[in-house]
Tab-separated table of C-alpha atoms in Angstrom:
chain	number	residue	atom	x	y	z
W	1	UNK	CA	48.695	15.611	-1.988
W	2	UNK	CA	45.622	14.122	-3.980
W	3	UNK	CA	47.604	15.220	-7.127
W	4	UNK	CA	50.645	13.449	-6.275
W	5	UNK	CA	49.390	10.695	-4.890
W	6	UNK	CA	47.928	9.350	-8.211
W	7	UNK	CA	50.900	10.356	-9.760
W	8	UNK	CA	52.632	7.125	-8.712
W	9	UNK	CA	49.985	5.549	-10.962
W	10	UNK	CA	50.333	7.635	-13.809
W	11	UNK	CA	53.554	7.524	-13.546
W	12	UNK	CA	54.077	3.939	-13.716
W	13	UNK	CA	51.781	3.528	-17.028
W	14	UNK	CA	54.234	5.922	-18.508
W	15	UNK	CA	57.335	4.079	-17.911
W	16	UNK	CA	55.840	0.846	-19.424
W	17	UNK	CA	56.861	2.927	-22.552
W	18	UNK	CA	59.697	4.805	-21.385
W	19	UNK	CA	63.090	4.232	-19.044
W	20	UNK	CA	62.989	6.379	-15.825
W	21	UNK	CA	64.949	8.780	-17.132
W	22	UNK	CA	63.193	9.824	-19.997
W	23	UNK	CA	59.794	9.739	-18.660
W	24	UNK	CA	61.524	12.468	-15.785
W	25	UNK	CA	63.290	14.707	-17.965
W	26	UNK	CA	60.234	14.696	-20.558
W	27	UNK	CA	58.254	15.558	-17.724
W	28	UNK	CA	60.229	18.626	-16.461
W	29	UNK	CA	60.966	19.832	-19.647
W	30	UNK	CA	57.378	20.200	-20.341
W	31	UNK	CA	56.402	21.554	-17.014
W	32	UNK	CA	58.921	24.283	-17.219
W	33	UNK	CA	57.336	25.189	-20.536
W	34	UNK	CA	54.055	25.366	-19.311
W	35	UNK	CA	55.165	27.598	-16.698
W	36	UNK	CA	57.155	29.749	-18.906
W	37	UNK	CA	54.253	30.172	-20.656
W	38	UNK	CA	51.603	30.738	-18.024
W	39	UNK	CA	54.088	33.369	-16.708
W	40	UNK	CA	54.646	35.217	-19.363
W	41	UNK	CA	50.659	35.693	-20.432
W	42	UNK	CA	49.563	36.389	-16.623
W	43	UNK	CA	52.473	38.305	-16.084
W	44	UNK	CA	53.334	36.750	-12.866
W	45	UNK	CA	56.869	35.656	-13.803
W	46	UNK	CA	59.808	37.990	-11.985
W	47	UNK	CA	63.538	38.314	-12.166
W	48	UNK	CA	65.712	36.668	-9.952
W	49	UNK	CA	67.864	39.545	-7.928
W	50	UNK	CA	70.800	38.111	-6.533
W	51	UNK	CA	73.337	35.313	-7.432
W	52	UNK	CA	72.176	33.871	-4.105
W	53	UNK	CA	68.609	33.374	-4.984
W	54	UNK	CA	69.750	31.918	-8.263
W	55	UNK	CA	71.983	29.194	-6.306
W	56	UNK	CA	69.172	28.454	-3.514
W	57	UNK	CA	66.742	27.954	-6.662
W	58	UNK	CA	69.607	25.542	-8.189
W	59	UNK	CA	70.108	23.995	-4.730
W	60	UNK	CA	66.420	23.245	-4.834
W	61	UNK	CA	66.008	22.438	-8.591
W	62	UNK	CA	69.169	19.440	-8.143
W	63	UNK	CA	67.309	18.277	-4.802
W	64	UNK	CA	63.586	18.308	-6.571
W	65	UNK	CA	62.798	17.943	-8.962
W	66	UNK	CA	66.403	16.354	-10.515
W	67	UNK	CA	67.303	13.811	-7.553
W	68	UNK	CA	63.839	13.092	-6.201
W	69	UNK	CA	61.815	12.132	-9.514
W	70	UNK	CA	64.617	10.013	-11.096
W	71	UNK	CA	64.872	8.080	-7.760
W	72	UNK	CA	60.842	8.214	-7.866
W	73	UNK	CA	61.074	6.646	-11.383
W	74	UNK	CA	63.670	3.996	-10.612
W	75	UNK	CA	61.807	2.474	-7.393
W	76	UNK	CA	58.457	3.207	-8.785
W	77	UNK	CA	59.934	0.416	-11.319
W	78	UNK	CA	60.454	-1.940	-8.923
W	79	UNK	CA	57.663	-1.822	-6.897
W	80	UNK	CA	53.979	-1.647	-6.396
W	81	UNK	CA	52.823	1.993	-5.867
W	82	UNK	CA	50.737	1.795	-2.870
W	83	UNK	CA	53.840	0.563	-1.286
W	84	UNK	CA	56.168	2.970	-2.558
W	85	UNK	CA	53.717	6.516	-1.481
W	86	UNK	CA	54.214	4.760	1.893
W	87	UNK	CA	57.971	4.844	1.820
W	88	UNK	CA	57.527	8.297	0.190
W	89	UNK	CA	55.488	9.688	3.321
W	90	UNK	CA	58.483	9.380	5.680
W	91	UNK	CA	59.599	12.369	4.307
W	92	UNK	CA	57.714	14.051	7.361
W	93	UNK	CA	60.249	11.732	9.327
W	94	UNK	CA	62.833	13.250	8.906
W	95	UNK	CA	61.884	17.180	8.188
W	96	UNK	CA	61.777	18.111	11.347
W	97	UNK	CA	65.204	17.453	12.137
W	98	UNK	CA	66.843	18.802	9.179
W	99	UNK	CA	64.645	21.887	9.805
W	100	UNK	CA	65.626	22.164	13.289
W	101	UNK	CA	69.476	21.877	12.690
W	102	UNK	CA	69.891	23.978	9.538
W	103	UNK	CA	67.021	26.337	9.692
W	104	UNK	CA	66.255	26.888	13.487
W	105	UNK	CA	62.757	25.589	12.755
W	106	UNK	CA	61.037	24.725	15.559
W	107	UNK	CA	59.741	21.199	16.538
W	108	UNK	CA	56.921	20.368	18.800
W	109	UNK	CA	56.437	18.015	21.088
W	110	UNK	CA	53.336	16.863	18.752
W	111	UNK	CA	55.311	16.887	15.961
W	112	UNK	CA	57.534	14.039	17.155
W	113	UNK	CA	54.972	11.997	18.735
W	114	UNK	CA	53.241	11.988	14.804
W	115	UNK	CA	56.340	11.285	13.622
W	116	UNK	CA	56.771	8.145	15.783
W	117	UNK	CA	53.194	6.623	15.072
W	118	UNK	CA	53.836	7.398	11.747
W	119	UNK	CA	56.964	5.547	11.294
W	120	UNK	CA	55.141	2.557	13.100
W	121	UNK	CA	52.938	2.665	10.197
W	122	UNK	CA	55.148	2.566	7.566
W	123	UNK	CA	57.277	0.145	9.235
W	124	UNK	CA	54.293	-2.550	8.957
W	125	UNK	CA	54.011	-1.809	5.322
W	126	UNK	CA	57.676	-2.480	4.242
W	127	UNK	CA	58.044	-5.823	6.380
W	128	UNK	CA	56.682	-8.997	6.300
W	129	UNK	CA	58.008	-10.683	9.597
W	130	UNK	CA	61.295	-9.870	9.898
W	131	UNK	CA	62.199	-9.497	6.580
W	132	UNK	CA	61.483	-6.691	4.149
W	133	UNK	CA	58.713	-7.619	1.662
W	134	UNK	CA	60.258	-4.952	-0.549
W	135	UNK	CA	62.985	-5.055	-3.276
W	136	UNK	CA	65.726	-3.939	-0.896
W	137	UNK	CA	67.475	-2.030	-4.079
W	138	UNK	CA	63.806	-0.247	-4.803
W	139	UNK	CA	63.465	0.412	-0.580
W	140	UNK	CA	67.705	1.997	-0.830
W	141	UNK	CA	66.572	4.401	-4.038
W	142	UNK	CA	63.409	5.353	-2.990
W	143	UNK	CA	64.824	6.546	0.707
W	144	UNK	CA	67.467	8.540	-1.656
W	145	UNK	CA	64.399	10.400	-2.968
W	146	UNK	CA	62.863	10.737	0.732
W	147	UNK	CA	66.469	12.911	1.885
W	148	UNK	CA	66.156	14.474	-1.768
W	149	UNK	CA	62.770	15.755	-0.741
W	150	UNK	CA	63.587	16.834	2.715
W	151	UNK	CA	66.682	19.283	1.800
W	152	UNK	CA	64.276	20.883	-1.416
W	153	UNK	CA	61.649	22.338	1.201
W	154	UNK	CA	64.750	23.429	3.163
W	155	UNK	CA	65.870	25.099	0.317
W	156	UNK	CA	62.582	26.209	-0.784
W	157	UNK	CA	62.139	27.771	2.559
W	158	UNK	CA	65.017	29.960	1.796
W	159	UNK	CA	63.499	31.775	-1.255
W	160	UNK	CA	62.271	35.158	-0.455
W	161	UNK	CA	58.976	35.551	-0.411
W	162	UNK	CA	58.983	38.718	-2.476
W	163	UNK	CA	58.868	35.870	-5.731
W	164	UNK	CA	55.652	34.634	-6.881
W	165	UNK	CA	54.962	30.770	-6.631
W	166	UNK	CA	55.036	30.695	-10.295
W	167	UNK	CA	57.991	32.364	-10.384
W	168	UNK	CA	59.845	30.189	-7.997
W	169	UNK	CA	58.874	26.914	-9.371
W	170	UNK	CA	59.645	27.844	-12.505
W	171	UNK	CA	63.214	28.651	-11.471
W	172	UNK	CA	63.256	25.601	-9.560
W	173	UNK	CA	62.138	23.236	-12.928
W	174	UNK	CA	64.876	25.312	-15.050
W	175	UNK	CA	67.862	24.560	-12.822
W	176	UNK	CA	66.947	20.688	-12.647
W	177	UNK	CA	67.422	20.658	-16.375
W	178	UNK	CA	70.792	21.789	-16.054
W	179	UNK	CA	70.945	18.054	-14.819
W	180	UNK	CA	68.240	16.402	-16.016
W	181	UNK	CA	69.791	16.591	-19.878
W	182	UNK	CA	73.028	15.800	-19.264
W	183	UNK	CA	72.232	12.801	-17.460
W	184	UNK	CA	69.431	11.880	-20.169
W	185	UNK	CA	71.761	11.807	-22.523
W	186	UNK	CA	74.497	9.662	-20.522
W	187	UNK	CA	71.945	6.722	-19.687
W	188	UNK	CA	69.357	6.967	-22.229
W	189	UNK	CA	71.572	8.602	-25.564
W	190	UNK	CA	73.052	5.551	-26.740
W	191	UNK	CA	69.177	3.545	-26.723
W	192	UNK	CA	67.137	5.836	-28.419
W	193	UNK	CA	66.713	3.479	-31.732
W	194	UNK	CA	65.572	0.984	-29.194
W	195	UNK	CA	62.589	3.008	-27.443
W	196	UNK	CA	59.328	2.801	-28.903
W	197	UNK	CA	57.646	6.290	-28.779
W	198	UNK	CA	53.860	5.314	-27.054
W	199	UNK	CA	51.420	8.574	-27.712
W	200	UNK	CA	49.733	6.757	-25.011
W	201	UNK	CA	52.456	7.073	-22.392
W	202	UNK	CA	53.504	10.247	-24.209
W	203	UNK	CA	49.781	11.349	-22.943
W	204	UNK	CA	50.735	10.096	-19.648
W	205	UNK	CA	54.157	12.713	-19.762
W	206	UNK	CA	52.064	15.098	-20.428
W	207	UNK	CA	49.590	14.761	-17.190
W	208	UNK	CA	52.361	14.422	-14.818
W	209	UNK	CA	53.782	17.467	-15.938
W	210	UNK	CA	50.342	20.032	-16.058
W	211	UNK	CA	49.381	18.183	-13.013
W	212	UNK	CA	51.744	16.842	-10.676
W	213	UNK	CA	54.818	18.863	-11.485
W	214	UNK	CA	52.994	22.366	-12.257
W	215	UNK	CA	50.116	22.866	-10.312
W	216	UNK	CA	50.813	20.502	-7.166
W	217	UNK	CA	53.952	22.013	-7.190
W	218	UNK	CA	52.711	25.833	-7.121
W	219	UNK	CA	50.476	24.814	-4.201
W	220	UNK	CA	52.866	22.881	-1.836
W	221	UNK	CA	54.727	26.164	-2.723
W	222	UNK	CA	52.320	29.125	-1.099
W	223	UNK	CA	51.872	26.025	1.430
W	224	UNK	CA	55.366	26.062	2.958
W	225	UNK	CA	55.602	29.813	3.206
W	226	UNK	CA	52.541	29.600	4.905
W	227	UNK	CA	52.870	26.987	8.001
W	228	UNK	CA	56.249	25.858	7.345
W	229	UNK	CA	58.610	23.069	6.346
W	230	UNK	CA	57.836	20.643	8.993
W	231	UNK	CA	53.950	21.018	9.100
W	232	UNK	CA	53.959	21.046	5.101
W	233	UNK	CA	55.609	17.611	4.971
W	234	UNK	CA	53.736	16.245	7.704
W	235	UNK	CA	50.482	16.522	4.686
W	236	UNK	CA	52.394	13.367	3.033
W	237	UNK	CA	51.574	10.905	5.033
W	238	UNK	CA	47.965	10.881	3.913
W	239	UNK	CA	49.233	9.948	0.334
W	240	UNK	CA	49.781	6.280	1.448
W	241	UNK	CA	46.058	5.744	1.776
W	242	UNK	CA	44.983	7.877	-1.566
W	243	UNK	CA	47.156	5.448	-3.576
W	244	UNK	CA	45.842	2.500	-1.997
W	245	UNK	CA	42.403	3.963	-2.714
W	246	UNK	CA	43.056	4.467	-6.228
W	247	UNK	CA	44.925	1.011	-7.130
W	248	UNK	CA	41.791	-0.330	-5.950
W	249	UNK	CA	39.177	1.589	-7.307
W	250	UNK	CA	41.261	1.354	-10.536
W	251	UNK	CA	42.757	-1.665	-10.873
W	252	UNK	CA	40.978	-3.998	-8.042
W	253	UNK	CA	44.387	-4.408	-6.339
W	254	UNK	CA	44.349	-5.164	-3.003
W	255	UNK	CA	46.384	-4.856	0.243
W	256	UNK	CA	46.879	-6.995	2.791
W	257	UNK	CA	45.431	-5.876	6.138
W	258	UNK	CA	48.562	-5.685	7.873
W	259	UNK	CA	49.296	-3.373	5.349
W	260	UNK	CA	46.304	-1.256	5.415
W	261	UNK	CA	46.225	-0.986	9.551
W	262	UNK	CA	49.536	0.361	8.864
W	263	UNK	CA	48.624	2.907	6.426
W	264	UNK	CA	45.657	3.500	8.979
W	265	UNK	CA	48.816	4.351	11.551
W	266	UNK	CA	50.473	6.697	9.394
W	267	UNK	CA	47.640	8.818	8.663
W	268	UNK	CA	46.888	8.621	12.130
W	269	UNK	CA	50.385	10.451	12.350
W	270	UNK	CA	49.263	13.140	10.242
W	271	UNK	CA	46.909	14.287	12.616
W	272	UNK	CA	48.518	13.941	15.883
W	273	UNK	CA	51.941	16.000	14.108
W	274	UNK	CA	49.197	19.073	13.028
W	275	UNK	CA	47.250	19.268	16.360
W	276	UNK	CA	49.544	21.761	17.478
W	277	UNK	CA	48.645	23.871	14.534
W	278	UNK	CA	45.027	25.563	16.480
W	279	UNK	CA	46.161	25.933	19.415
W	280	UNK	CA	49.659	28.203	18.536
W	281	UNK	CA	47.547	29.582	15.759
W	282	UNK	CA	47.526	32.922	17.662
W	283	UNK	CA	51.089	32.558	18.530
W	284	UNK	CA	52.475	32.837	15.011
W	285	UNK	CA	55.226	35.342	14.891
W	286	UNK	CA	54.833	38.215	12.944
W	287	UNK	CA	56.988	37.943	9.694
W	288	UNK	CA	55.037	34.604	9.400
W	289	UNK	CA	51.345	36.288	9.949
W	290	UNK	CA	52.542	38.566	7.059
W	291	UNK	CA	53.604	35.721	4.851
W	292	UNK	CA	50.370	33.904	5.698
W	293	UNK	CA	48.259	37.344	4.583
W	294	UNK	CA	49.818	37.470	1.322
């Protein structure tokens, strides 16, 4: 979540060179190199066994990283970035029930009431009065890449666990350029003349991918096989208040207080949704004890 959570930053130098969609599809391209790579010379990278793990993986790969990031990219545009991690961390929001109705997840009684003080939070971030103090266009794009987000960990959920990490991420980044290039090509193919390559923000590309969209990735991987969809989102709420951290430290931006009790609420969230996590500890069912010792 500390990986992501500057990623908004980075993310926003980069497109002060390049349009959403080519800072995305740059970024995936290079990320699903690096895996390929990593893979091949650790030897960790498997074949998929079934045409049904192939279409979960593509499920995933259109949801996340193709839907989410070029959403990401397009309201990270319009917006300041503390502001949109906020809107990003009601992801957690709506997990839960998505996990509940497709997957049979379970939801707790803690999990809702996190939810709840959580969405309090981000509700005094995104309004001023009673008016949004958001571009309502960035706010509309930027909940597209919330649902995106929600149905790839559902997806995600559904890969066997008999695949490495590395192996299922990689997957996951090679379906998304099934529509990542088509669609780069569409928006951006026509403009190319007119974009000014940056090495700078071409540095920038790079990061993201190595960083956010390799190794974050690989982790929030073993995490959901570990304590789930639902508990695993429930970690983004605490990205609100990293991003806020870092536009200040970095830049000397800062928020309003309204604005920061909020993002006090949300993480505030975090912790009420995982208190359930000790106590069932010794109540995990088996298959998922077995997951969790691998």
């Amino acid at each position: 979540m500390v990986i992501w959570a500057t990623s908004f930053l980075v993310t926003q130098e980069a497109l002060k060179a390049f349009t959403p969609v080519m800072t995305v599809t740059m970024r995936i391209g290079l990320a699903t190199l690096i895996l390929l790579v990593v893979g091949l010379a650790t030897g960790n990278l498997q074949r998929l066994e079934s045409r049904r793990d192939a279409l979960t993986l593509l499920c995933a790969g259109f949801c996340q990283p193709f839907c989410y990031f070029v959403c990401e990219a397009y309201g990270l545009s319009m917006m300041n970035a503390a502001v949109a991690s906020v809107i990003l961390s009601t992801i957690p929001l709506f997990s839960p029930l998505l996990a509940y109705f497709i997957i049979g997840e379970r939801v707790s009684w803690y999990n809702l009431a996190g939810i709840v003080v959580s969405f309090v939070g981000v509700a005094m971030v995104v309004m001023e009065g009673q008016h949004l103090a958001v571009e309502p266009m960035g706010l509309a794009v930027l909940m597209l890449a919330v649902l995106s987000a929600v149905m790839y960990t559902i997806f995600l959920k559904q890969v066997p666990v008999k695949y490495s990490s590395t192996t299922t991420i990689f997957y996951v980044h090679l379906s998304s350029m099934i529509f990542f290039l088509p669609t780069f090509f569409i928006v951006d193919g026509g403009r190319l003349g007119d974009i000014e390559f940056s090495w700078r923000a071409f540095g920038y590309v790079v990061l993201l991918a190595a960083l956010a969209s390799v190794l974050g990735y690989v982790l929030f991987c073993k995490v959901i096989r570990v304590i789930g969809v639902t508990k695993s989102n429930a970690f983004n709420n605490i990205q609100p208040a990293i991003t806020a951290l870092a536009v200040w430290l970095i830049f000397g931006e800062r928020l309003a207080w309204s604005r920061m009790a909020g993002i006090v609420l949300v993480i505030a969230g975090l912790f009420v949704s995982q208190m359930q996590v000790k106590a069932g500890q010794g109540d995990r069912p088996a298959g998922e004890k077995e997951r969790h010792n691998q």
